[in-house]
Short mmCIF file of C-alpha atoms in Angstrom, two decimals:
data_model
loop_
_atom_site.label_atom_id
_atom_site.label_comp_id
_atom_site.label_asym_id
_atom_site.label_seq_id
_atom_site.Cartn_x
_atom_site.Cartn_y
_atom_site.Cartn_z
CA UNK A 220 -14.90 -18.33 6.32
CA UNK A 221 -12.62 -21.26 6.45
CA UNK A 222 -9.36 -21.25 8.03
CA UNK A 223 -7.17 -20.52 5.32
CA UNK A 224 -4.76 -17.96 4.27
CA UNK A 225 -6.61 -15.18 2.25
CA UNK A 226 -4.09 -14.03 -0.30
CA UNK A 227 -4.27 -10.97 -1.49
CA UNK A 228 -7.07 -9.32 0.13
CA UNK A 229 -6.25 -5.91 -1.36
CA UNK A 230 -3.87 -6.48 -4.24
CA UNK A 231 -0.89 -4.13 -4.97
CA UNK A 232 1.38 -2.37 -3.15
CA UNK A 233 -0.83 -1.84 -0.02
CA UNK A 234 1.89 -2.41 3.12
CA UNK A 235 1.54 -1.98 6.88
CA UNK A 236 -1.94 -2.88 7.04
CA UNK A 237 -3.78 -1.30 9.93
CA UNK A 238 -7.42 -2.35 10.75
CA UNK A 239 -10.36 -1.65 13.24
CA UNK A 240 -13.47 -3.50 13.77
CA UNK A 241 -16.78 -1.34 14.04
CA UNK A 242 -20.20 -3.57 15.09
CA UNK A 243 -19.92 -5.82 11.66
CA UNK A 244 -18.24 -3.03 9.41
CA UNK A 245 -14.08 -3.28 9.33
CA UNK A 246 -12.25 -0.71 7.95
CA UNK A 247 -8.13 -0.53 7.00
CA UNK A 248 -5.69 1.73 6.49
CA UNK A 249 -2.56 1.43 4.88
CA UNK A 250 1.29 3.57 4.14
CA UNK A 251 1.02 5.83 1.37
CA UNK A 252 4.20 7.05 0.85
CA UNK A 253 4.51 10.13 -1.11
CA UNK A 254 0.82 9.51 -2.79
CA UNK A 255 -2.09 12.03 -2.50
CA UNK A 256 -4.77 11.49 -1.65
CA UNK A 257 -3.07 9.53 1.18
CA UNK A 258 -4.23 6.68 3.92
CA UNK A 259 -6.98 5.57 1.88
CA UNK A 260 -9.56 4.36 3.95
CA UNK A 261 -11.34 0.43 3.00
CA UNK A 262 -14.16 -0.77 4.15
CA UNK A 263 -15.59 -4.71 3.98
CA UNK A 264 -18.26 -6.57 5.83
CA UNK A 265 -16.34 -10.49 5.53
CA UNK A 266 -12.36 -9.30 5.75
CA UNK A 267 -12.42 -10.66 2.32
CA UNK A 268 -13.74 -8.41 -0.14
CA UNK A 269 -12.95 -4.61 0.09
CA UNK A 270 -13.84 -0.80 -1.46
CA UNK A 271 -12.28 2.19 -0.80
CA UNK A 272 -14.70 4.89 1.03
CA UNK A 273 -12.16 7.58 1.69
CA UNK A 274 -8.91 9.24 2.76
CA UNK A 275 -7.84 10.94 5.91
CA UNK A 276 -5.02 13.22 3.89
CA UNK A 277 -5.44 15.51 1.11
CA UNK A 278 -2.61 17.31 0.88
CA UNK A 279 1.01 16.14 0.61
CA UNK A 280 2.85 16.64 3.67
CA UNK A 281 5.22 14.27 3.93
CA UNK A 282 6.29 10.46 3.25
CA UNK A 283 3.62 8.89 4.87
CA UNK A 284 4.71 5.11 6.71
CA UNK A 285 3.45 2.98 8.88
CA UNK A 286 -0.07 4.39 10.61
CA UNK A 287 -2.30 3.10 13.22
CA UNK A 288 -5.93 3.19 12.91
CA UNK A 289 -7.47 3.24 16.38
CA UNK A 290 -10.86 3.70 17.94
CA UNK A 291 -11.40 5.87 21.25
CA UNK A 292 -14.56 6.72 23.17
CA UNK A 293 -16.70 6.74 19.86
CA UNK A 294 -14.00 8.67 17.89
CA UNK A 295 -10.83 7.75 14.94
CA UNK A 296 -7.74 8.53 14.86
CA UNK A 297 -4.85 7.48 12.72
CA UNK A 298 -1.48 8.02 13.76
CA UNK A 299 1.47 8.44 11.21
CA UNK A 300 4.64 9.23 11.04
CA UNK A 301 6.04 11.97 7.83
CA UNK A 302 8.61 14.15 7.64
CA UNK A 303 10.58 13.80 10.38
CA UNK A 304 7.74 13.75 13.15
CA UNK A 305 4.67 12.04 13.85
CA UNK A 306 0.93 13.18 13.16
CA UNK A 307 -2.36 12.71 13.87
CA UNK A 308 -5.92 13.30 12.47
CA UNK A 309 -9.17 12.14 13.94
CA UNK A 310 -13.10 12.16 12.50
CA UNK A 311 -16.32 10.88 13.77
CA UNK A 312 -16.90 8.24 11.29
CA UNK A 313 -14.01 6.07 10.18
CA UNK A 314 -14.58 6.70 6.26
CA UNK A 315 -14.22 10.59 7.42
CA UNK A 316 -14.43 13.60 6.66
CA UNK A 317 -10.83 13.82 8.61
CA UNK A 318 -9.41 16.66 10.28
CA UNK A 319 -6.22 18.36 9.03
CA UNK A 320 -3.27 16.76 10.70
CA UNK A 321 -1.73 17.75 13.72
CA UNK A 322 1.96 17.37 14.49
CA UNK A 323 2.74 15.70 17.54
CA UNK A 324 6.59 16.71 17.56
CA UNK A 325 7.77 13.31 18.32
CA UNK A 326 10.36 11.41 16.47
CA UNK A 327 10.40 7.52 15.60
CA UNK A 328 8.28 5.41 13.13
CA UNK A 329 4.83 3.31 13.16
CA UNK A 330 3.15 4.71 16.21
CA UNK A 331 1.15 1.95 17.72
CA UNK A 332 -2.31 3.41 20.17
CA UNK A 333 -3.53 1.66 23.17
CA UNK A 334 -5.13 2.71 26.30
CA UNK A 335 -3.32 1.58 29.68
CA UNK A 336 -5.19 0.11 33.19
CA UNK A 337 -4.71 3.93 34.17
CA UNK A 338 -7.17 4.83 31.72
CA UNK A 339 -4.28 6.79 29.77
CA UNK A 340 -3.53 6.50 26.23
CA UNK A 341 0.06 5.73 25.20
CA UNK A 342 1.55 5.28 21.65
CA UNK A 343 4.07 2.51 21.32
CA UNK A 344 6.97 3.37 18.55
CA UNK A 345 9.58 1.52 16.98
CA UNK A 346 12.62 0.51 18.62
CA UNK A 347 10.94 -0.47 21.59
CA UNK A 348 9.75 2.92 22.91
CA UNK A 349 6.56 3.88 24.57
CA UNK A 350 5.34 8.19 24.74
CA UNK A 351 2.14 9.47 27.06
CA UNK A 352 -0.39 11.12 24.97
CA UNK A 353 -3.09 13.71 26.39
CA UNK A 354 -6.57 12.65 27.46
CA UNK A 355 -8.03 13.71 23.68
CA UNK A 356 -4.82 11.89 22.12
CA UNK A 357 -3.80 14.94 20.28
CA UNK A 358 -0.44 15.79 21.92
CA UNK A 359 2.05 13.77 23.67
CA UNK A 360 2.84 14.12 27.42
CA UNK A 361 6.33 13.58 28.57
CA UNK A 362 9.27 12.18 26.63
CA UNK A 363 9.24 8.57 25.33
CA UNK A 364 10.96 6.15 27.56
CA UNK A 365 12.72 2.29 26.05
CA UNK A 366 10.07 -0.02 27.60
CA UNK A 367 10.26 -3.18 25.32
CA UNK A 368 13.18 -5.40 24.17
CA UNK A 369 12.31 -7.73 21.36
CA UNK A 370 12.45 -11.05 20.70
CA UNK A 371 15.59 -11.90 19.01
CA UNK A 372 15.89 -15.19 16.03
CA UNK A 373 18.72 -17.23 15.96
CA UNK A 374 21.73 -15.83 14.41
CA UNK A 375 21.69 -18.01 11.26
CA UNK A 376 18.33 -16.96 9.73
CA UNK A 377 18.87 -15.21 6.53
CA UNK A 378 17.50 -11.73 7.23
CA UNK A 379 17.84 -8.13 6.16
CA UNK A 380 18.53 -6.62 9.77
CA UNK A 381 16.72 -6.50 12.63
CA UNK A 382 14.92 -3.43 12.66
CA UNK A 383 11.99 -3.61 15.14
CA UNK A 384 9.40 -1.58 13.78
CA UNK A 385 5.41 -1.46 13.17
CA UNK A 386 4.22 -2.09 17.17
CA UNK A 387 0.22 -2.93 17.27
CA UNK A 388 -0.92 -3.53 20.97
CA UNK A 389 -4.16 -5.46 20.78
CA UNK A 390 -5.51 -6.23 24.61
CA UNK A 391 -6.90 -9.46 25.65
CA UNK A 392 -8.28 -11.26 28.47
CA UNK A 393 -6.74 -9.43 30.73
CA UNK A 394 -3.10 -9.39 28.62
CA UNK A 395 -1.51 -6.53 26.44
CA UNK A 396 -0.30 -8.48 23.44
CA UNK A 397 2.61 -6.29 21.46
CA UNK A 398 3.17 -8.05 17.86
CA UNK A 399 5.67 -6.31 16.65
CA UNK A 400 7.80 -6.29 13.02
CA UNK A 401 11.47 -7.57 13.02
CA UNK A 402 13.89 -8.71 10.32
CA UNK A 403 13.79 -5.98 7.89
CA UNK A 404 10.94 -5.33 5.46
CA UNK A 405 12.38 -6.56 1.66
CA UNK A 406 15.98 -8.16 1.16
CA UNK A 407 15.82 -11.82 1.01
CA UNK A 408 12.54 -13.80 0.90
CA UNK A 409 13.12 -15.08 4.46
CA UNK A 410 13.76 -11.74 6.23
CA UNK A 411 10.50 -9.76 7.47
CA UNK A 412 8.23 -11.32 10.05
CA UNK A 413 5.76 -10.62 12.97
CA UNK A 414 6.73 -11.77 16.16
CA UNK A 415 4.80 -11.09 20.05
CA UNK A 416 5.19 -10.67 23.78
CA UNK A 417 2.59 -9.89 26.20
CA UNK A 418 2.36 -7.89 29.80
CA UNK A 419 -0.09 -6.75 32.30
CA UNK A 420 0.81 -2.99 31.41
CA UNK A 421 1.32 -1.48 28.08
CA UNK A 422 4.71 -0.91 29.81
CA UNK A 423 5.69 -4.25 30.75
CA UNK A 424 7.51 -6.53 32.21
CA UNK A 425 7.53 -8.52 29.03
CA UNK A 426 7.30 -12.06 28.24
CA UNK A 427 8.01 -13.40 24.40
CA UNK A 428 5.51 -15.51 23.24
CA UNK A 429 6.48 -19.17 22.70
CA UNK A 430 5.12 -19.72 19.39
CA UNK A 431 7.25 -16.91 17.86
CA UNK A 432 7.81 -16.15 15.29
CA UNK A 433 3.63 -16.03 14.62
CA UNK A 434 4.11 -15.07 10.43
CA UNK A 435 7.57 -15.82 8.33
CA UNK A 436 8.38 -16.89 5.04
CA UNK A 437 10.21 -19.88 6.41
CA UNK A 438 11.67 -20.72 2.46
CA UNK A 439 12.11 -18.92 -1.09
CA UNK A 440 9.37 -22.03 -2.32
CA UNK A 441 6.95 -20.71 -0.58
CA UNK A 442 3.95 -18.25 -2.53
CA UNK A 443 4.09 -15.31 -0.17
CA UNK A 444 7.88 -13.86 0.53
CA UNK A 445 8.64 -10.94 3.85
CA UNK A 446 5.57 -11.75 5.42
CA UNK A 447 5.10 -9.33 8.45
CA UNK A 448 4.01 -6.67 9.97
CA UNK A 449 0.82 -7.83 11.40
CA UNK A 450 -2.39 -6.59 13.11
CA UNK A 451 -4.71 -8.67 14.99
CA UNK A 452 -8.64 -8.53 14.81
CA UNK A 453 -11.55 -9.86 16.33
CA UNK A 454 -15.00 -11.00 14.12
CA UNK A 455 -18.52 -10.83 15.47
CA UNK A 456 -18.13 -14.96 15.45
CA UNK A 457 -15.15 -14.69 17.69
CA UNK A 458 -12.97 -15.90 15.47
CA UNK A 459 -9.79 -13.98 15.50
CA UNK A 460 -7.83 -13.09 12.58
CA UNK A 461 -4.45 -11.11 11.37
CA UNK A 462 -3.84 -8.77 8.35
CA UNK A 463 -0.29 -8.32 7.19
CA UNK A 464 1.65 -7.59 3.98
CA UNK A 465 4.16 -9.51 2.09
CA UNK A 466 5.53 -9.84 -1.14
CA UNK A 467 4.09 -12.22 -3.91
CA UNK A 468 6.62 -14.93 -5.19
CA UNK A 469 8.64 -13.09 -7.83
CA UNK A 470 6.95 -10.31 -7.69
CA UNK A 471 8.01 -7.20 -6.23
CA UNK A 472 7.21 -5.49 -8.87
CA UNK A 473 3.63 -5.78 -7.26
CA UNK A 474 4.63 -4.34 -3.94
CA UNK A 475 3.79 -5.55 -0.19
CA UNK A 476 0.17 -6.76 -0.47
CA UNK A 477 -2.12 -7.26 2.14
CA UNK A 478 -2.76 -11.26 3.48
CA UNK A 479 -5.57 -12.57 5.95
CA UNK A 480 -4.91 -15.12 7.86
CA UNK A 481 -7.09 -17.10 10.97
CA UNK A 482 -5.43 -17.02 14.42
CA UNK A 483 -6.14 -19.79 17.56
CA UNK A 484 -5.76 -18.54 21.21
CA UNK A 485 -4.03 -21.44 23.29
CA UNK A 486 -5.00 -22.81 26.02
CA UNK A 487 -1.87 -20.71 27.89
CA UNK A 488 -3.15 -17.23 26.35
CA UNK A 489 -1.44 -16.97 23.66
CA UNK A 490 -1.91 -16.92 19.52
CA UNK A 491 -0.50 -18.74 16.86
CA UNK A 492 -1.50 -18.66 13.11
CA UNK A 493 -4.38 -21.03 12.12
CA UNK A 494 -4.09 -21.18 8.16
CA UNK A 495 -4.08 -24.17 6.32
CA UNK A 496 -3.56 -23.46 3.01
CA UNK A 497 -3.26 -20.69 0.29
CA UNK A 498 -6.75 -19.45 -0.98
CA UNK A 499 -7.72 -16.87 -2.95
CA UNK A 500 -11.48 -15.36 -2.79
CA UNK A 501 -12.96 -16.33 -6.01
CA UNK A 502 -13.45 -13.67 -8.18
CA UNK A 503 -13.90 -13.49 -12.03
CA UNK A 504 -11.09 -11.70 -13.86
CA UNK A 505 -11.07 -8.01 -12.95
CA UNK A 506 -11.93 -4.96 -14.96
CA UNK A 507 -12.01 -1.10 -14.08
CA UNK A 508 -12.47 1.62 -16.50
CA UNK A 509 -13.18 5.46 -15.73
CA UNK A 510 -14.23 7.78 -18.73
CA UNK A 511 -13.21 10.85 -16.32
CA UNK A 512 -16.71 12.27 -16.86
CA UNK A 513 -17.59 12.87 -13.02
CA UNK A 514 -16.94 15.89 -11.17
CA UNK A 515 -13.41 14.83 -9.78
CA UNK A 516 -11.12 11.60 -9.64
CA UNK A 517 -12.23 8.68 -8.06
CA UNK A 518 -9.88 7.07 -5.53
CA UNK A 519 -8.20 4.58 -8.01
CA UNK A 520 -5.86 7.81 -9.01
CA UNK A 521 -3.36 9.54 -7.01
CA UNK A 522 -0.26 11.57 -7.27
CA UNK A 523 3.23 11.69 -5.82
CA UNK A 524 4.37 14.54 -3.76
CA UNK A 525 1.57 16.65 -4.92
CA UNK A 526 -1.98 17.06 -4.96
CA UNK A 527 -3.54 15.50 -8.17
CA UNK A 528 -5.48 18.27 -9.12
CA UNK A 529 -2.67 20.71 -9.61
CA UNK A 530 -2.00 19.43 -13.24
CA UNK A 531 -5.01 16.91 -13.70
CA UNK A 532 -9.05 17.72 -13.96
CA UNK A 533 -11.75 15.71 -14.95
CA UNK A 534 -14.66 17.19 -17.16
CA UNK A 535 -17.20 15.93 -20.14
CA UNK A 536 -14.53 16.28 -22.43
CA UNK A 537 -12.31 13.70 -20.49
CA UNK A 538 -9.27 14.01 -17.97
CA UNK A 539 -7.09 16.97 -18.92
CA UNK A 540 -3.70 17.12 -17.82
CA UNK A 541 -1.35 20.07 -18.39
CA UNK A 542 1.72 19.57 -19.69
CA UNK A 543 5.11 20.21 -17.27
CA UNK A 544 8.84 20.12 -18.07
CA UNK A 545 10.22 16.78 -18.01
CA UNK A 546 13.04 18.31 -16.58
CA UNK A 547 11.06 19.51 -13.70
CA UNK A 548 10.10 15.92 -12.91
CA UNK A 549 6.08 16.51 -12.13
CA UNK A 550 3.85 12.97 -11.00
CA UNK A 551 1.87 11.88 -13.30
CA UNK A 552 -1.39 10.43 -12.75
CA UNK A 553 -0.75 7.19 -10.85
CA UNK A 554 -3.35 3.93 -11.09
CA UNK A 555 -1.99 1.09 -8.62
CA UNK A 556 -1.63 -2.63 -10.37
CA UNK A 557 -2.53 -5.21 -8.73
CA UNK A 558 -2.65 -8.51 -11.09
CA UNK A 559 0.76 -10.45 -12.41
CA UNK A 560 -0.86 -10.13 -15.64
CA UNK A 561 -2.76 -7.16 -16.83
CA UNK A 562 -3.70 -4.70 -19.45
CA UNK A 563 -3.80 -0.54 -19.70
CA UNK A 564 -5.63 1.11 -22.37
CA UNK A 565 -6.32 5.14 -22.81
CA UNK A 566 -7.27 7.19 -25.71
CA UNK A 567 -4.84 10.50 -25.69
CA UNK A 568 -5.95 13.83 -27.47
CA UNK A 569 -3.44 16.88 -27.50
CA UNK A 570 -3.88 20.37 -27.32
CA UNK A 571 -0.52 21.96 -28.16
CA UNK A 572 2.89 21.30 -28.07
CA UNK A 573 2.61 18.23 -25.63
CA UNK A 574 3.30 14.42 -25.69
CA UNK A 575 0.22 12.57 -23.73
CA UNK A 576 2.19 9.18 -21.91
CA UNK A 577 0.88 5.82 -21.04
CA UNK A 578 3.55 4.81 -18.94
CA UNK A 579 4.85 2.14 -16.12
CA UNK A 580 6.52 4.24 -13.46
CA UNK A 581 8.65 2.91 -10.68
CA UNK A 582 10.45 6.55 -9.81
CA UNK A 583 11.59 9.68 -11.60
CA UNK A 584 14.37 7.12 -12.87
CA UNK A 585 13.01 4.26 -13.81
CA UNK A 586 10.11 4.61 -16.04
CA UNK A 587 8.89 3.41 -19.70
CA UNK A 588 5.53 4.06 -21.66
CA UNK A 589 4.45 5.31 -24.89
CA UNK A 590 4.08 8.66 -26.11
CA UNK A 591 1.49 10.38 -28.03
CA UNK A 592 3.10 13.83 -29.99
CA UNK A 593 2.39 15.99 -33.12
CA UNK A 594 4.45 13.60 -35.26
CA UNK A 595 2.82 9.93 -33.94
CA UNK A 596 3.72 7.31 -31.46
CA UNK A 597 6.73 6.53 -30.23
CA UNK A 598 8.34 4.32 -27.12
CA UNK A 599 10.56 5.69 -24.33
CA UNK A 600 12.60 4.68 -21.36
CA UNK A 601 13.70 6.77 -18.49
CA UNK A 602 17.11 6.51 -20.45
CA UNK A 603 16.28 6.40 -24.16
CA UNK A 604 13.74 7.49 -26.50
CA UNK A 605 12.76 5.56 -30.00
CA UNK A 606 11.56 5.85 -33.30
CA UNK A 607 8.15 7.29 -33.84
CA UNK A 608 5.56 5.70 -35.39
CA UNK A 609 4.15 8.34 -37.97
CA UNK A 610 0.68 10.25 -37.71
CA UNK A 611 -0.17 14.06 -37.69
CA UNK A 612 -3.58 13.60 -36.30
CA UNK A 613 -3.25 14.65 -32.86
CA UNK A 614 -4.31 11.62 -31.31
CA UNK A 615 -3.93 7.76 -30.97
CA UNK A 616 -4.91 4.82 -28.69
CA UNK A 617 -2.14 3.34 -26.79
CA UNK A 618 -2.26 -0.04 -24.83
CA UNK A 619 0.52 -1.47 -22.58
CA UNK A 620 0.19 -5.21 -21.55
CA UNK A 621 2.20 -6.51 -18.82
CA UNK A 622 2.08 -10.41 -18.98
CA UNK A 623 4.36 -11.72 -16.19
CA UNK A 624 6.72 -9.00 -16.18
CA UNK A 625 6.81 -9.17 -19.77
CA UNK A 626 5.92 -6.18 -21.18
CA UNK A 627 4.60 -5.00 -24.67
CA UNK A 628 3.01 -1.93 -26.37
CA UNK A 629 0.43 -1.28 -28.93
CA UNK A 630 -1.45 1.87 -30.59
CA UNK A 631 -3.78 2.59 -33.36
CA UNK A 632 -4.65 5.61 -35.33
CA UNK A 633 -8.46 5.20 -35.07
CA UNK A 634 -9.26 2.72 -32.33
CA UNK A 635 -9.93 -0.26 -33.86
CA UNK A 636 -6.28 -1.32 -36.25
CA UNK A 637 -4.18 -2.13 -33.48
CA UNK A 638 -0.42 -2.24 -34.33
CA UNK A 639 2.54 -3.45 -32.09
CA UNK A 640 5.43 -1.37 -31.43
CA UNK A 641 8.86 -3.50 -32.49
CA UNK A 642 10.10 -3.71 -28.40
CA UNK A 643 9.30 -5.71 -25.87
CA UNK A 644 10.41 -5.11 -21.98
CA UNK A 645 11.47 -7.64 -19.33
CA UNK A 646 10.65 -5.36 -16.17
CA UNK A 647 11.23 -7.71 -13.50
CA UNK A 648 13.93 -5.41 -12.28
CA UNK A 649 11.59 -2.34 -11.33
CA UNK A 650 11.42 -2.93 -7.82
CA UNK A 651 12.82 -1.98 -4.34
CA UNK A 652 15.30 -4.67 -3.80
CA UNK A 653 17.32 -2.80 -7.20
CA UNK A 654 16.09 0.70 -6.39
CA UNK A 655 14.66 1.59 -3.13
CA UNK A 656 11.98 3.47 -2.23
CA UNK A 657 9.44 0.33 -1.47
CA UNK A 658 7.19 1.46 -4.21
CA UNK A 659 6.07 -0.57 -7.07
CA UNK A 660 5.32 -0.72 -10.40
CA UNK A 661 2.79 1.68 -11.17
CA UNK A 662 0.35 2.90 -14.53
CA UNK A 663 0.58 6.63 -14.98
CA UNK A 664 -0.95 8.79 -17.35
CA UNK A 665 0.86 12.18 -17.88
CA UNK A 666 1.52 15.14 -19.76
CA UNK A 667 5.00 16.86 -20.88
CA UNK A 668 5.87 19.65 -23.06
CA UNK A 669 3.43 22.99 -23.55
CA UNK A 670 -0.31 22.58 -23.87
CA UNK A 671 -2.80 19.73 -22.84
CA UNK A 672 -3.44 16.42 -23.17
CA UNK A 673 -7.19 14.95 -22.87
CA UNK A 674 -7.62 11.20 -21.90
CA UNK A 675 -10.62 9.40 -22.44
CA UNK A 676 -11.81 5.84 -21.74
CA UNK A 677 -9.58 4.75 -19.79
CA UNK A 678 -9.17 0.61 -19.16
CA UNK A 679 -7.40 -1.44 -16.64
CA UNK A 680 -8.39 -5.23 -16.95
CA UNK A 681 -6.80 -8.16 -15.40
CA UNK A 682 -5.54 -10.82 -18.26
#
């Protein structure tokens, strides 16, 4: 590959990248919030082009931020912070099966592995702490200890905070090499970066690297906005590289997506970004559709705060989802975005007193869709509802198209007259910046009243 920045290499709201290197194979991990399944697992062969081949959590236990995907003696872990306390699981192959998650009863966020010249493991954690772990890395030894004192930028950068989070220790010739996150992770365009320091102990003494910081969004012109939190890799060539997320220019609706970008080693030991230019991997125009027919969901569809298959099954008929309160504020089916322009389609059957939704979901507030009930079609925002447009047959097509933040709905009656619905959405607004949470704008398919709604055919294609 040339040396150029790779951006997106997963698109959508994919942040704190994490990434090991097995013979030729890499695999990544990534937060995943409240979604279930979480820390999906990816797996590519050139950095460039990915799939997803599992996930180390099942179950919802927790917000989960920040992990650390680390090899050790032939086994994986991944370390992650949720609820209040940090966590563990561990497998034998790094696309799993993973074992059930064990607390390690230690506060702080993005746990960082490495393994010291005393041949004991340590996590770093943000803030500039350091904890012992035990010999299988399953439990901590000790209390954590302040070790580390970052690298501070010069009091008139425009940044969120400074917040030193997301530690990844990465050891080389002969050198531990902290790059850690500072800056705060959103706010203005100029705030997040990755910045590092190196010692001859995963304890220090610490010196900052001179070329700091090594990733920043240096002006609001530029494509890629927050760029930070960054983890370093080696390929087979020798060429190194770095993974880390950022936002794309005007649009955090998107989320923080994950970049590639080429490193140099100087002739002084230490490593400075190598890009030259923006590139993205060429690619024709991106389509994925799932009729629901296979035994289970696929990893393209998750949930929030619960596990998808307490409301939502797949079978020959098509994905059924039972219908919940809206007052009792149940996920719906989530399917991440990951284009500025882009088009949802679903056919929606209903069984009952239910109304099947197409929908873009930010959170339990901010959310807007079309609705498929007894009496037609009709458009809704987390605020207000609208007329419907009039059919008694129980079912109807519904599209959404999201051009630029622009957003516009269609349905039909019998899948081929499309009509459009009279209103039209600017939802540049749906993002964390305006309401927290550092999710993004998602496609959800749900159900809400009493009784079932069937989806079928479902479409996601990149405009």
């Amino acid at each position: 590959m040339e040396n150029k920045l790779y951006a997106p290499i997963i698109g959508g709201n994919y942040a704190d990248p994490s990434i090991i290197r097995v013979g030729e194979d890499y695999y990544m991990t990534h937060s995943s919030y409240k979604l279930t399944p979480g820390l999906i697992i990816w797996h590519s062969r050139d950095l460039l082009h990915w799939t997803k081949v599992g996930a180390a959590l099942t179950r919802y236990g927790g917000d989960v931020w920040a992990p650390d995907f680390a090899v050790h003696n032939g086994r994986y872990y991944i370390y992650y912070p949720a609820g209040g306390t940090n966590w563990v699981v561990t497998a034998e192959h790094p696309a799993g099966p993973w074992s059930e998650p064990i607390n390690l009863g230690i506060k702080g966020i993005d746990p960082g592995h490495t393994v010291g010249p005393d041949g004991k493991r340590y996590l770093h954690m943000s803030g500039g702490y350091i904890v012992e772990l035990s010999d299988d890395g399953l439990s901590v030894v000790g209390e954590a200890r302040e070790i580390y004192e970052g690298w501070r930028y010069p009091e008139d950068w425009v940044v969120e905070g400074y917040s030193l989070e997301g530690p990844k220790v990465t050891y080389h010739n002969g050198y531990y090499y902290l790059t850690v996150a500072i800056g705060g992770t959103a706010g203005p365009p100029t705030s997040h970066m990755a910045v590092s320091s190196r010692s001859r102990t995963p304890w220090g003494p610490w010196e900052h690297s001179p070329y700091n910081p090594v990733v920043r969004t240096w002006s609001k012109e530029e494509a890629w906005w927050s760029k930070g939190h960054a983890s370093l890799i080696d390929a087979p060539d020798g060429q190194w590289w770095m993974v880390y997320h950022a936002y794309a220019s005007g649009y955090h609706t998107l989320g923080r997506q994950t970049l590639l970008e080429p490193i140099e080693w100087t002739e002084d030991g230490w490593f400075r970004a190598a890009g030259k230019a923006e590139a993205n991997p060429a690619a024709e125009a991106f389509k994925f559709q799932d009729s629901f027919q296979e035994p289970g969901l696929c990893l393209e569809w998750q949930t929030e705060g619960t596990e998808p298959e307490q409301r939502f099954r797949t079978g020959p008929g098509g994905l059924i989802a039972s219908g919940a309160s809206e007052k009792e504020r149940h996920s719906p089916l989530f399917y991440m975005p990951a284009h500025k322009r882009y088009m949802a389609e679903v056919e929606v059957a209903l069984e009952g007193e239910v109304e099947g939704r197409l929908v873009l979901y930010y959170n339990d507030y901010a959310y807007l869709g079309l609705g498929v009930h007894g009496g037609g079609v009709r458009f809704f925002r987390s605020f207000k509802n609208y007329a419907t447009m009039p059919s008694d047959s129980g079912y109807a097509w519904v599209r959404i198209v999201n051009d630029e933040h622009i957003v516009s709905f269609y349905y039909s009656f019998d899948g081929t007259k499309w009509m459009k619905y009279d209103k039209v959405v600017d939802a540049s607004g749906m993002h964390h910046n305006t309401l927290g949470g550092f999710q993004s704008l998602r496609i959800g398919l749900d159900a809400v009243g009493r009784g079932k709604a069937v989806f079928r055919k479902f479409t996601y294609k990149e405009l």
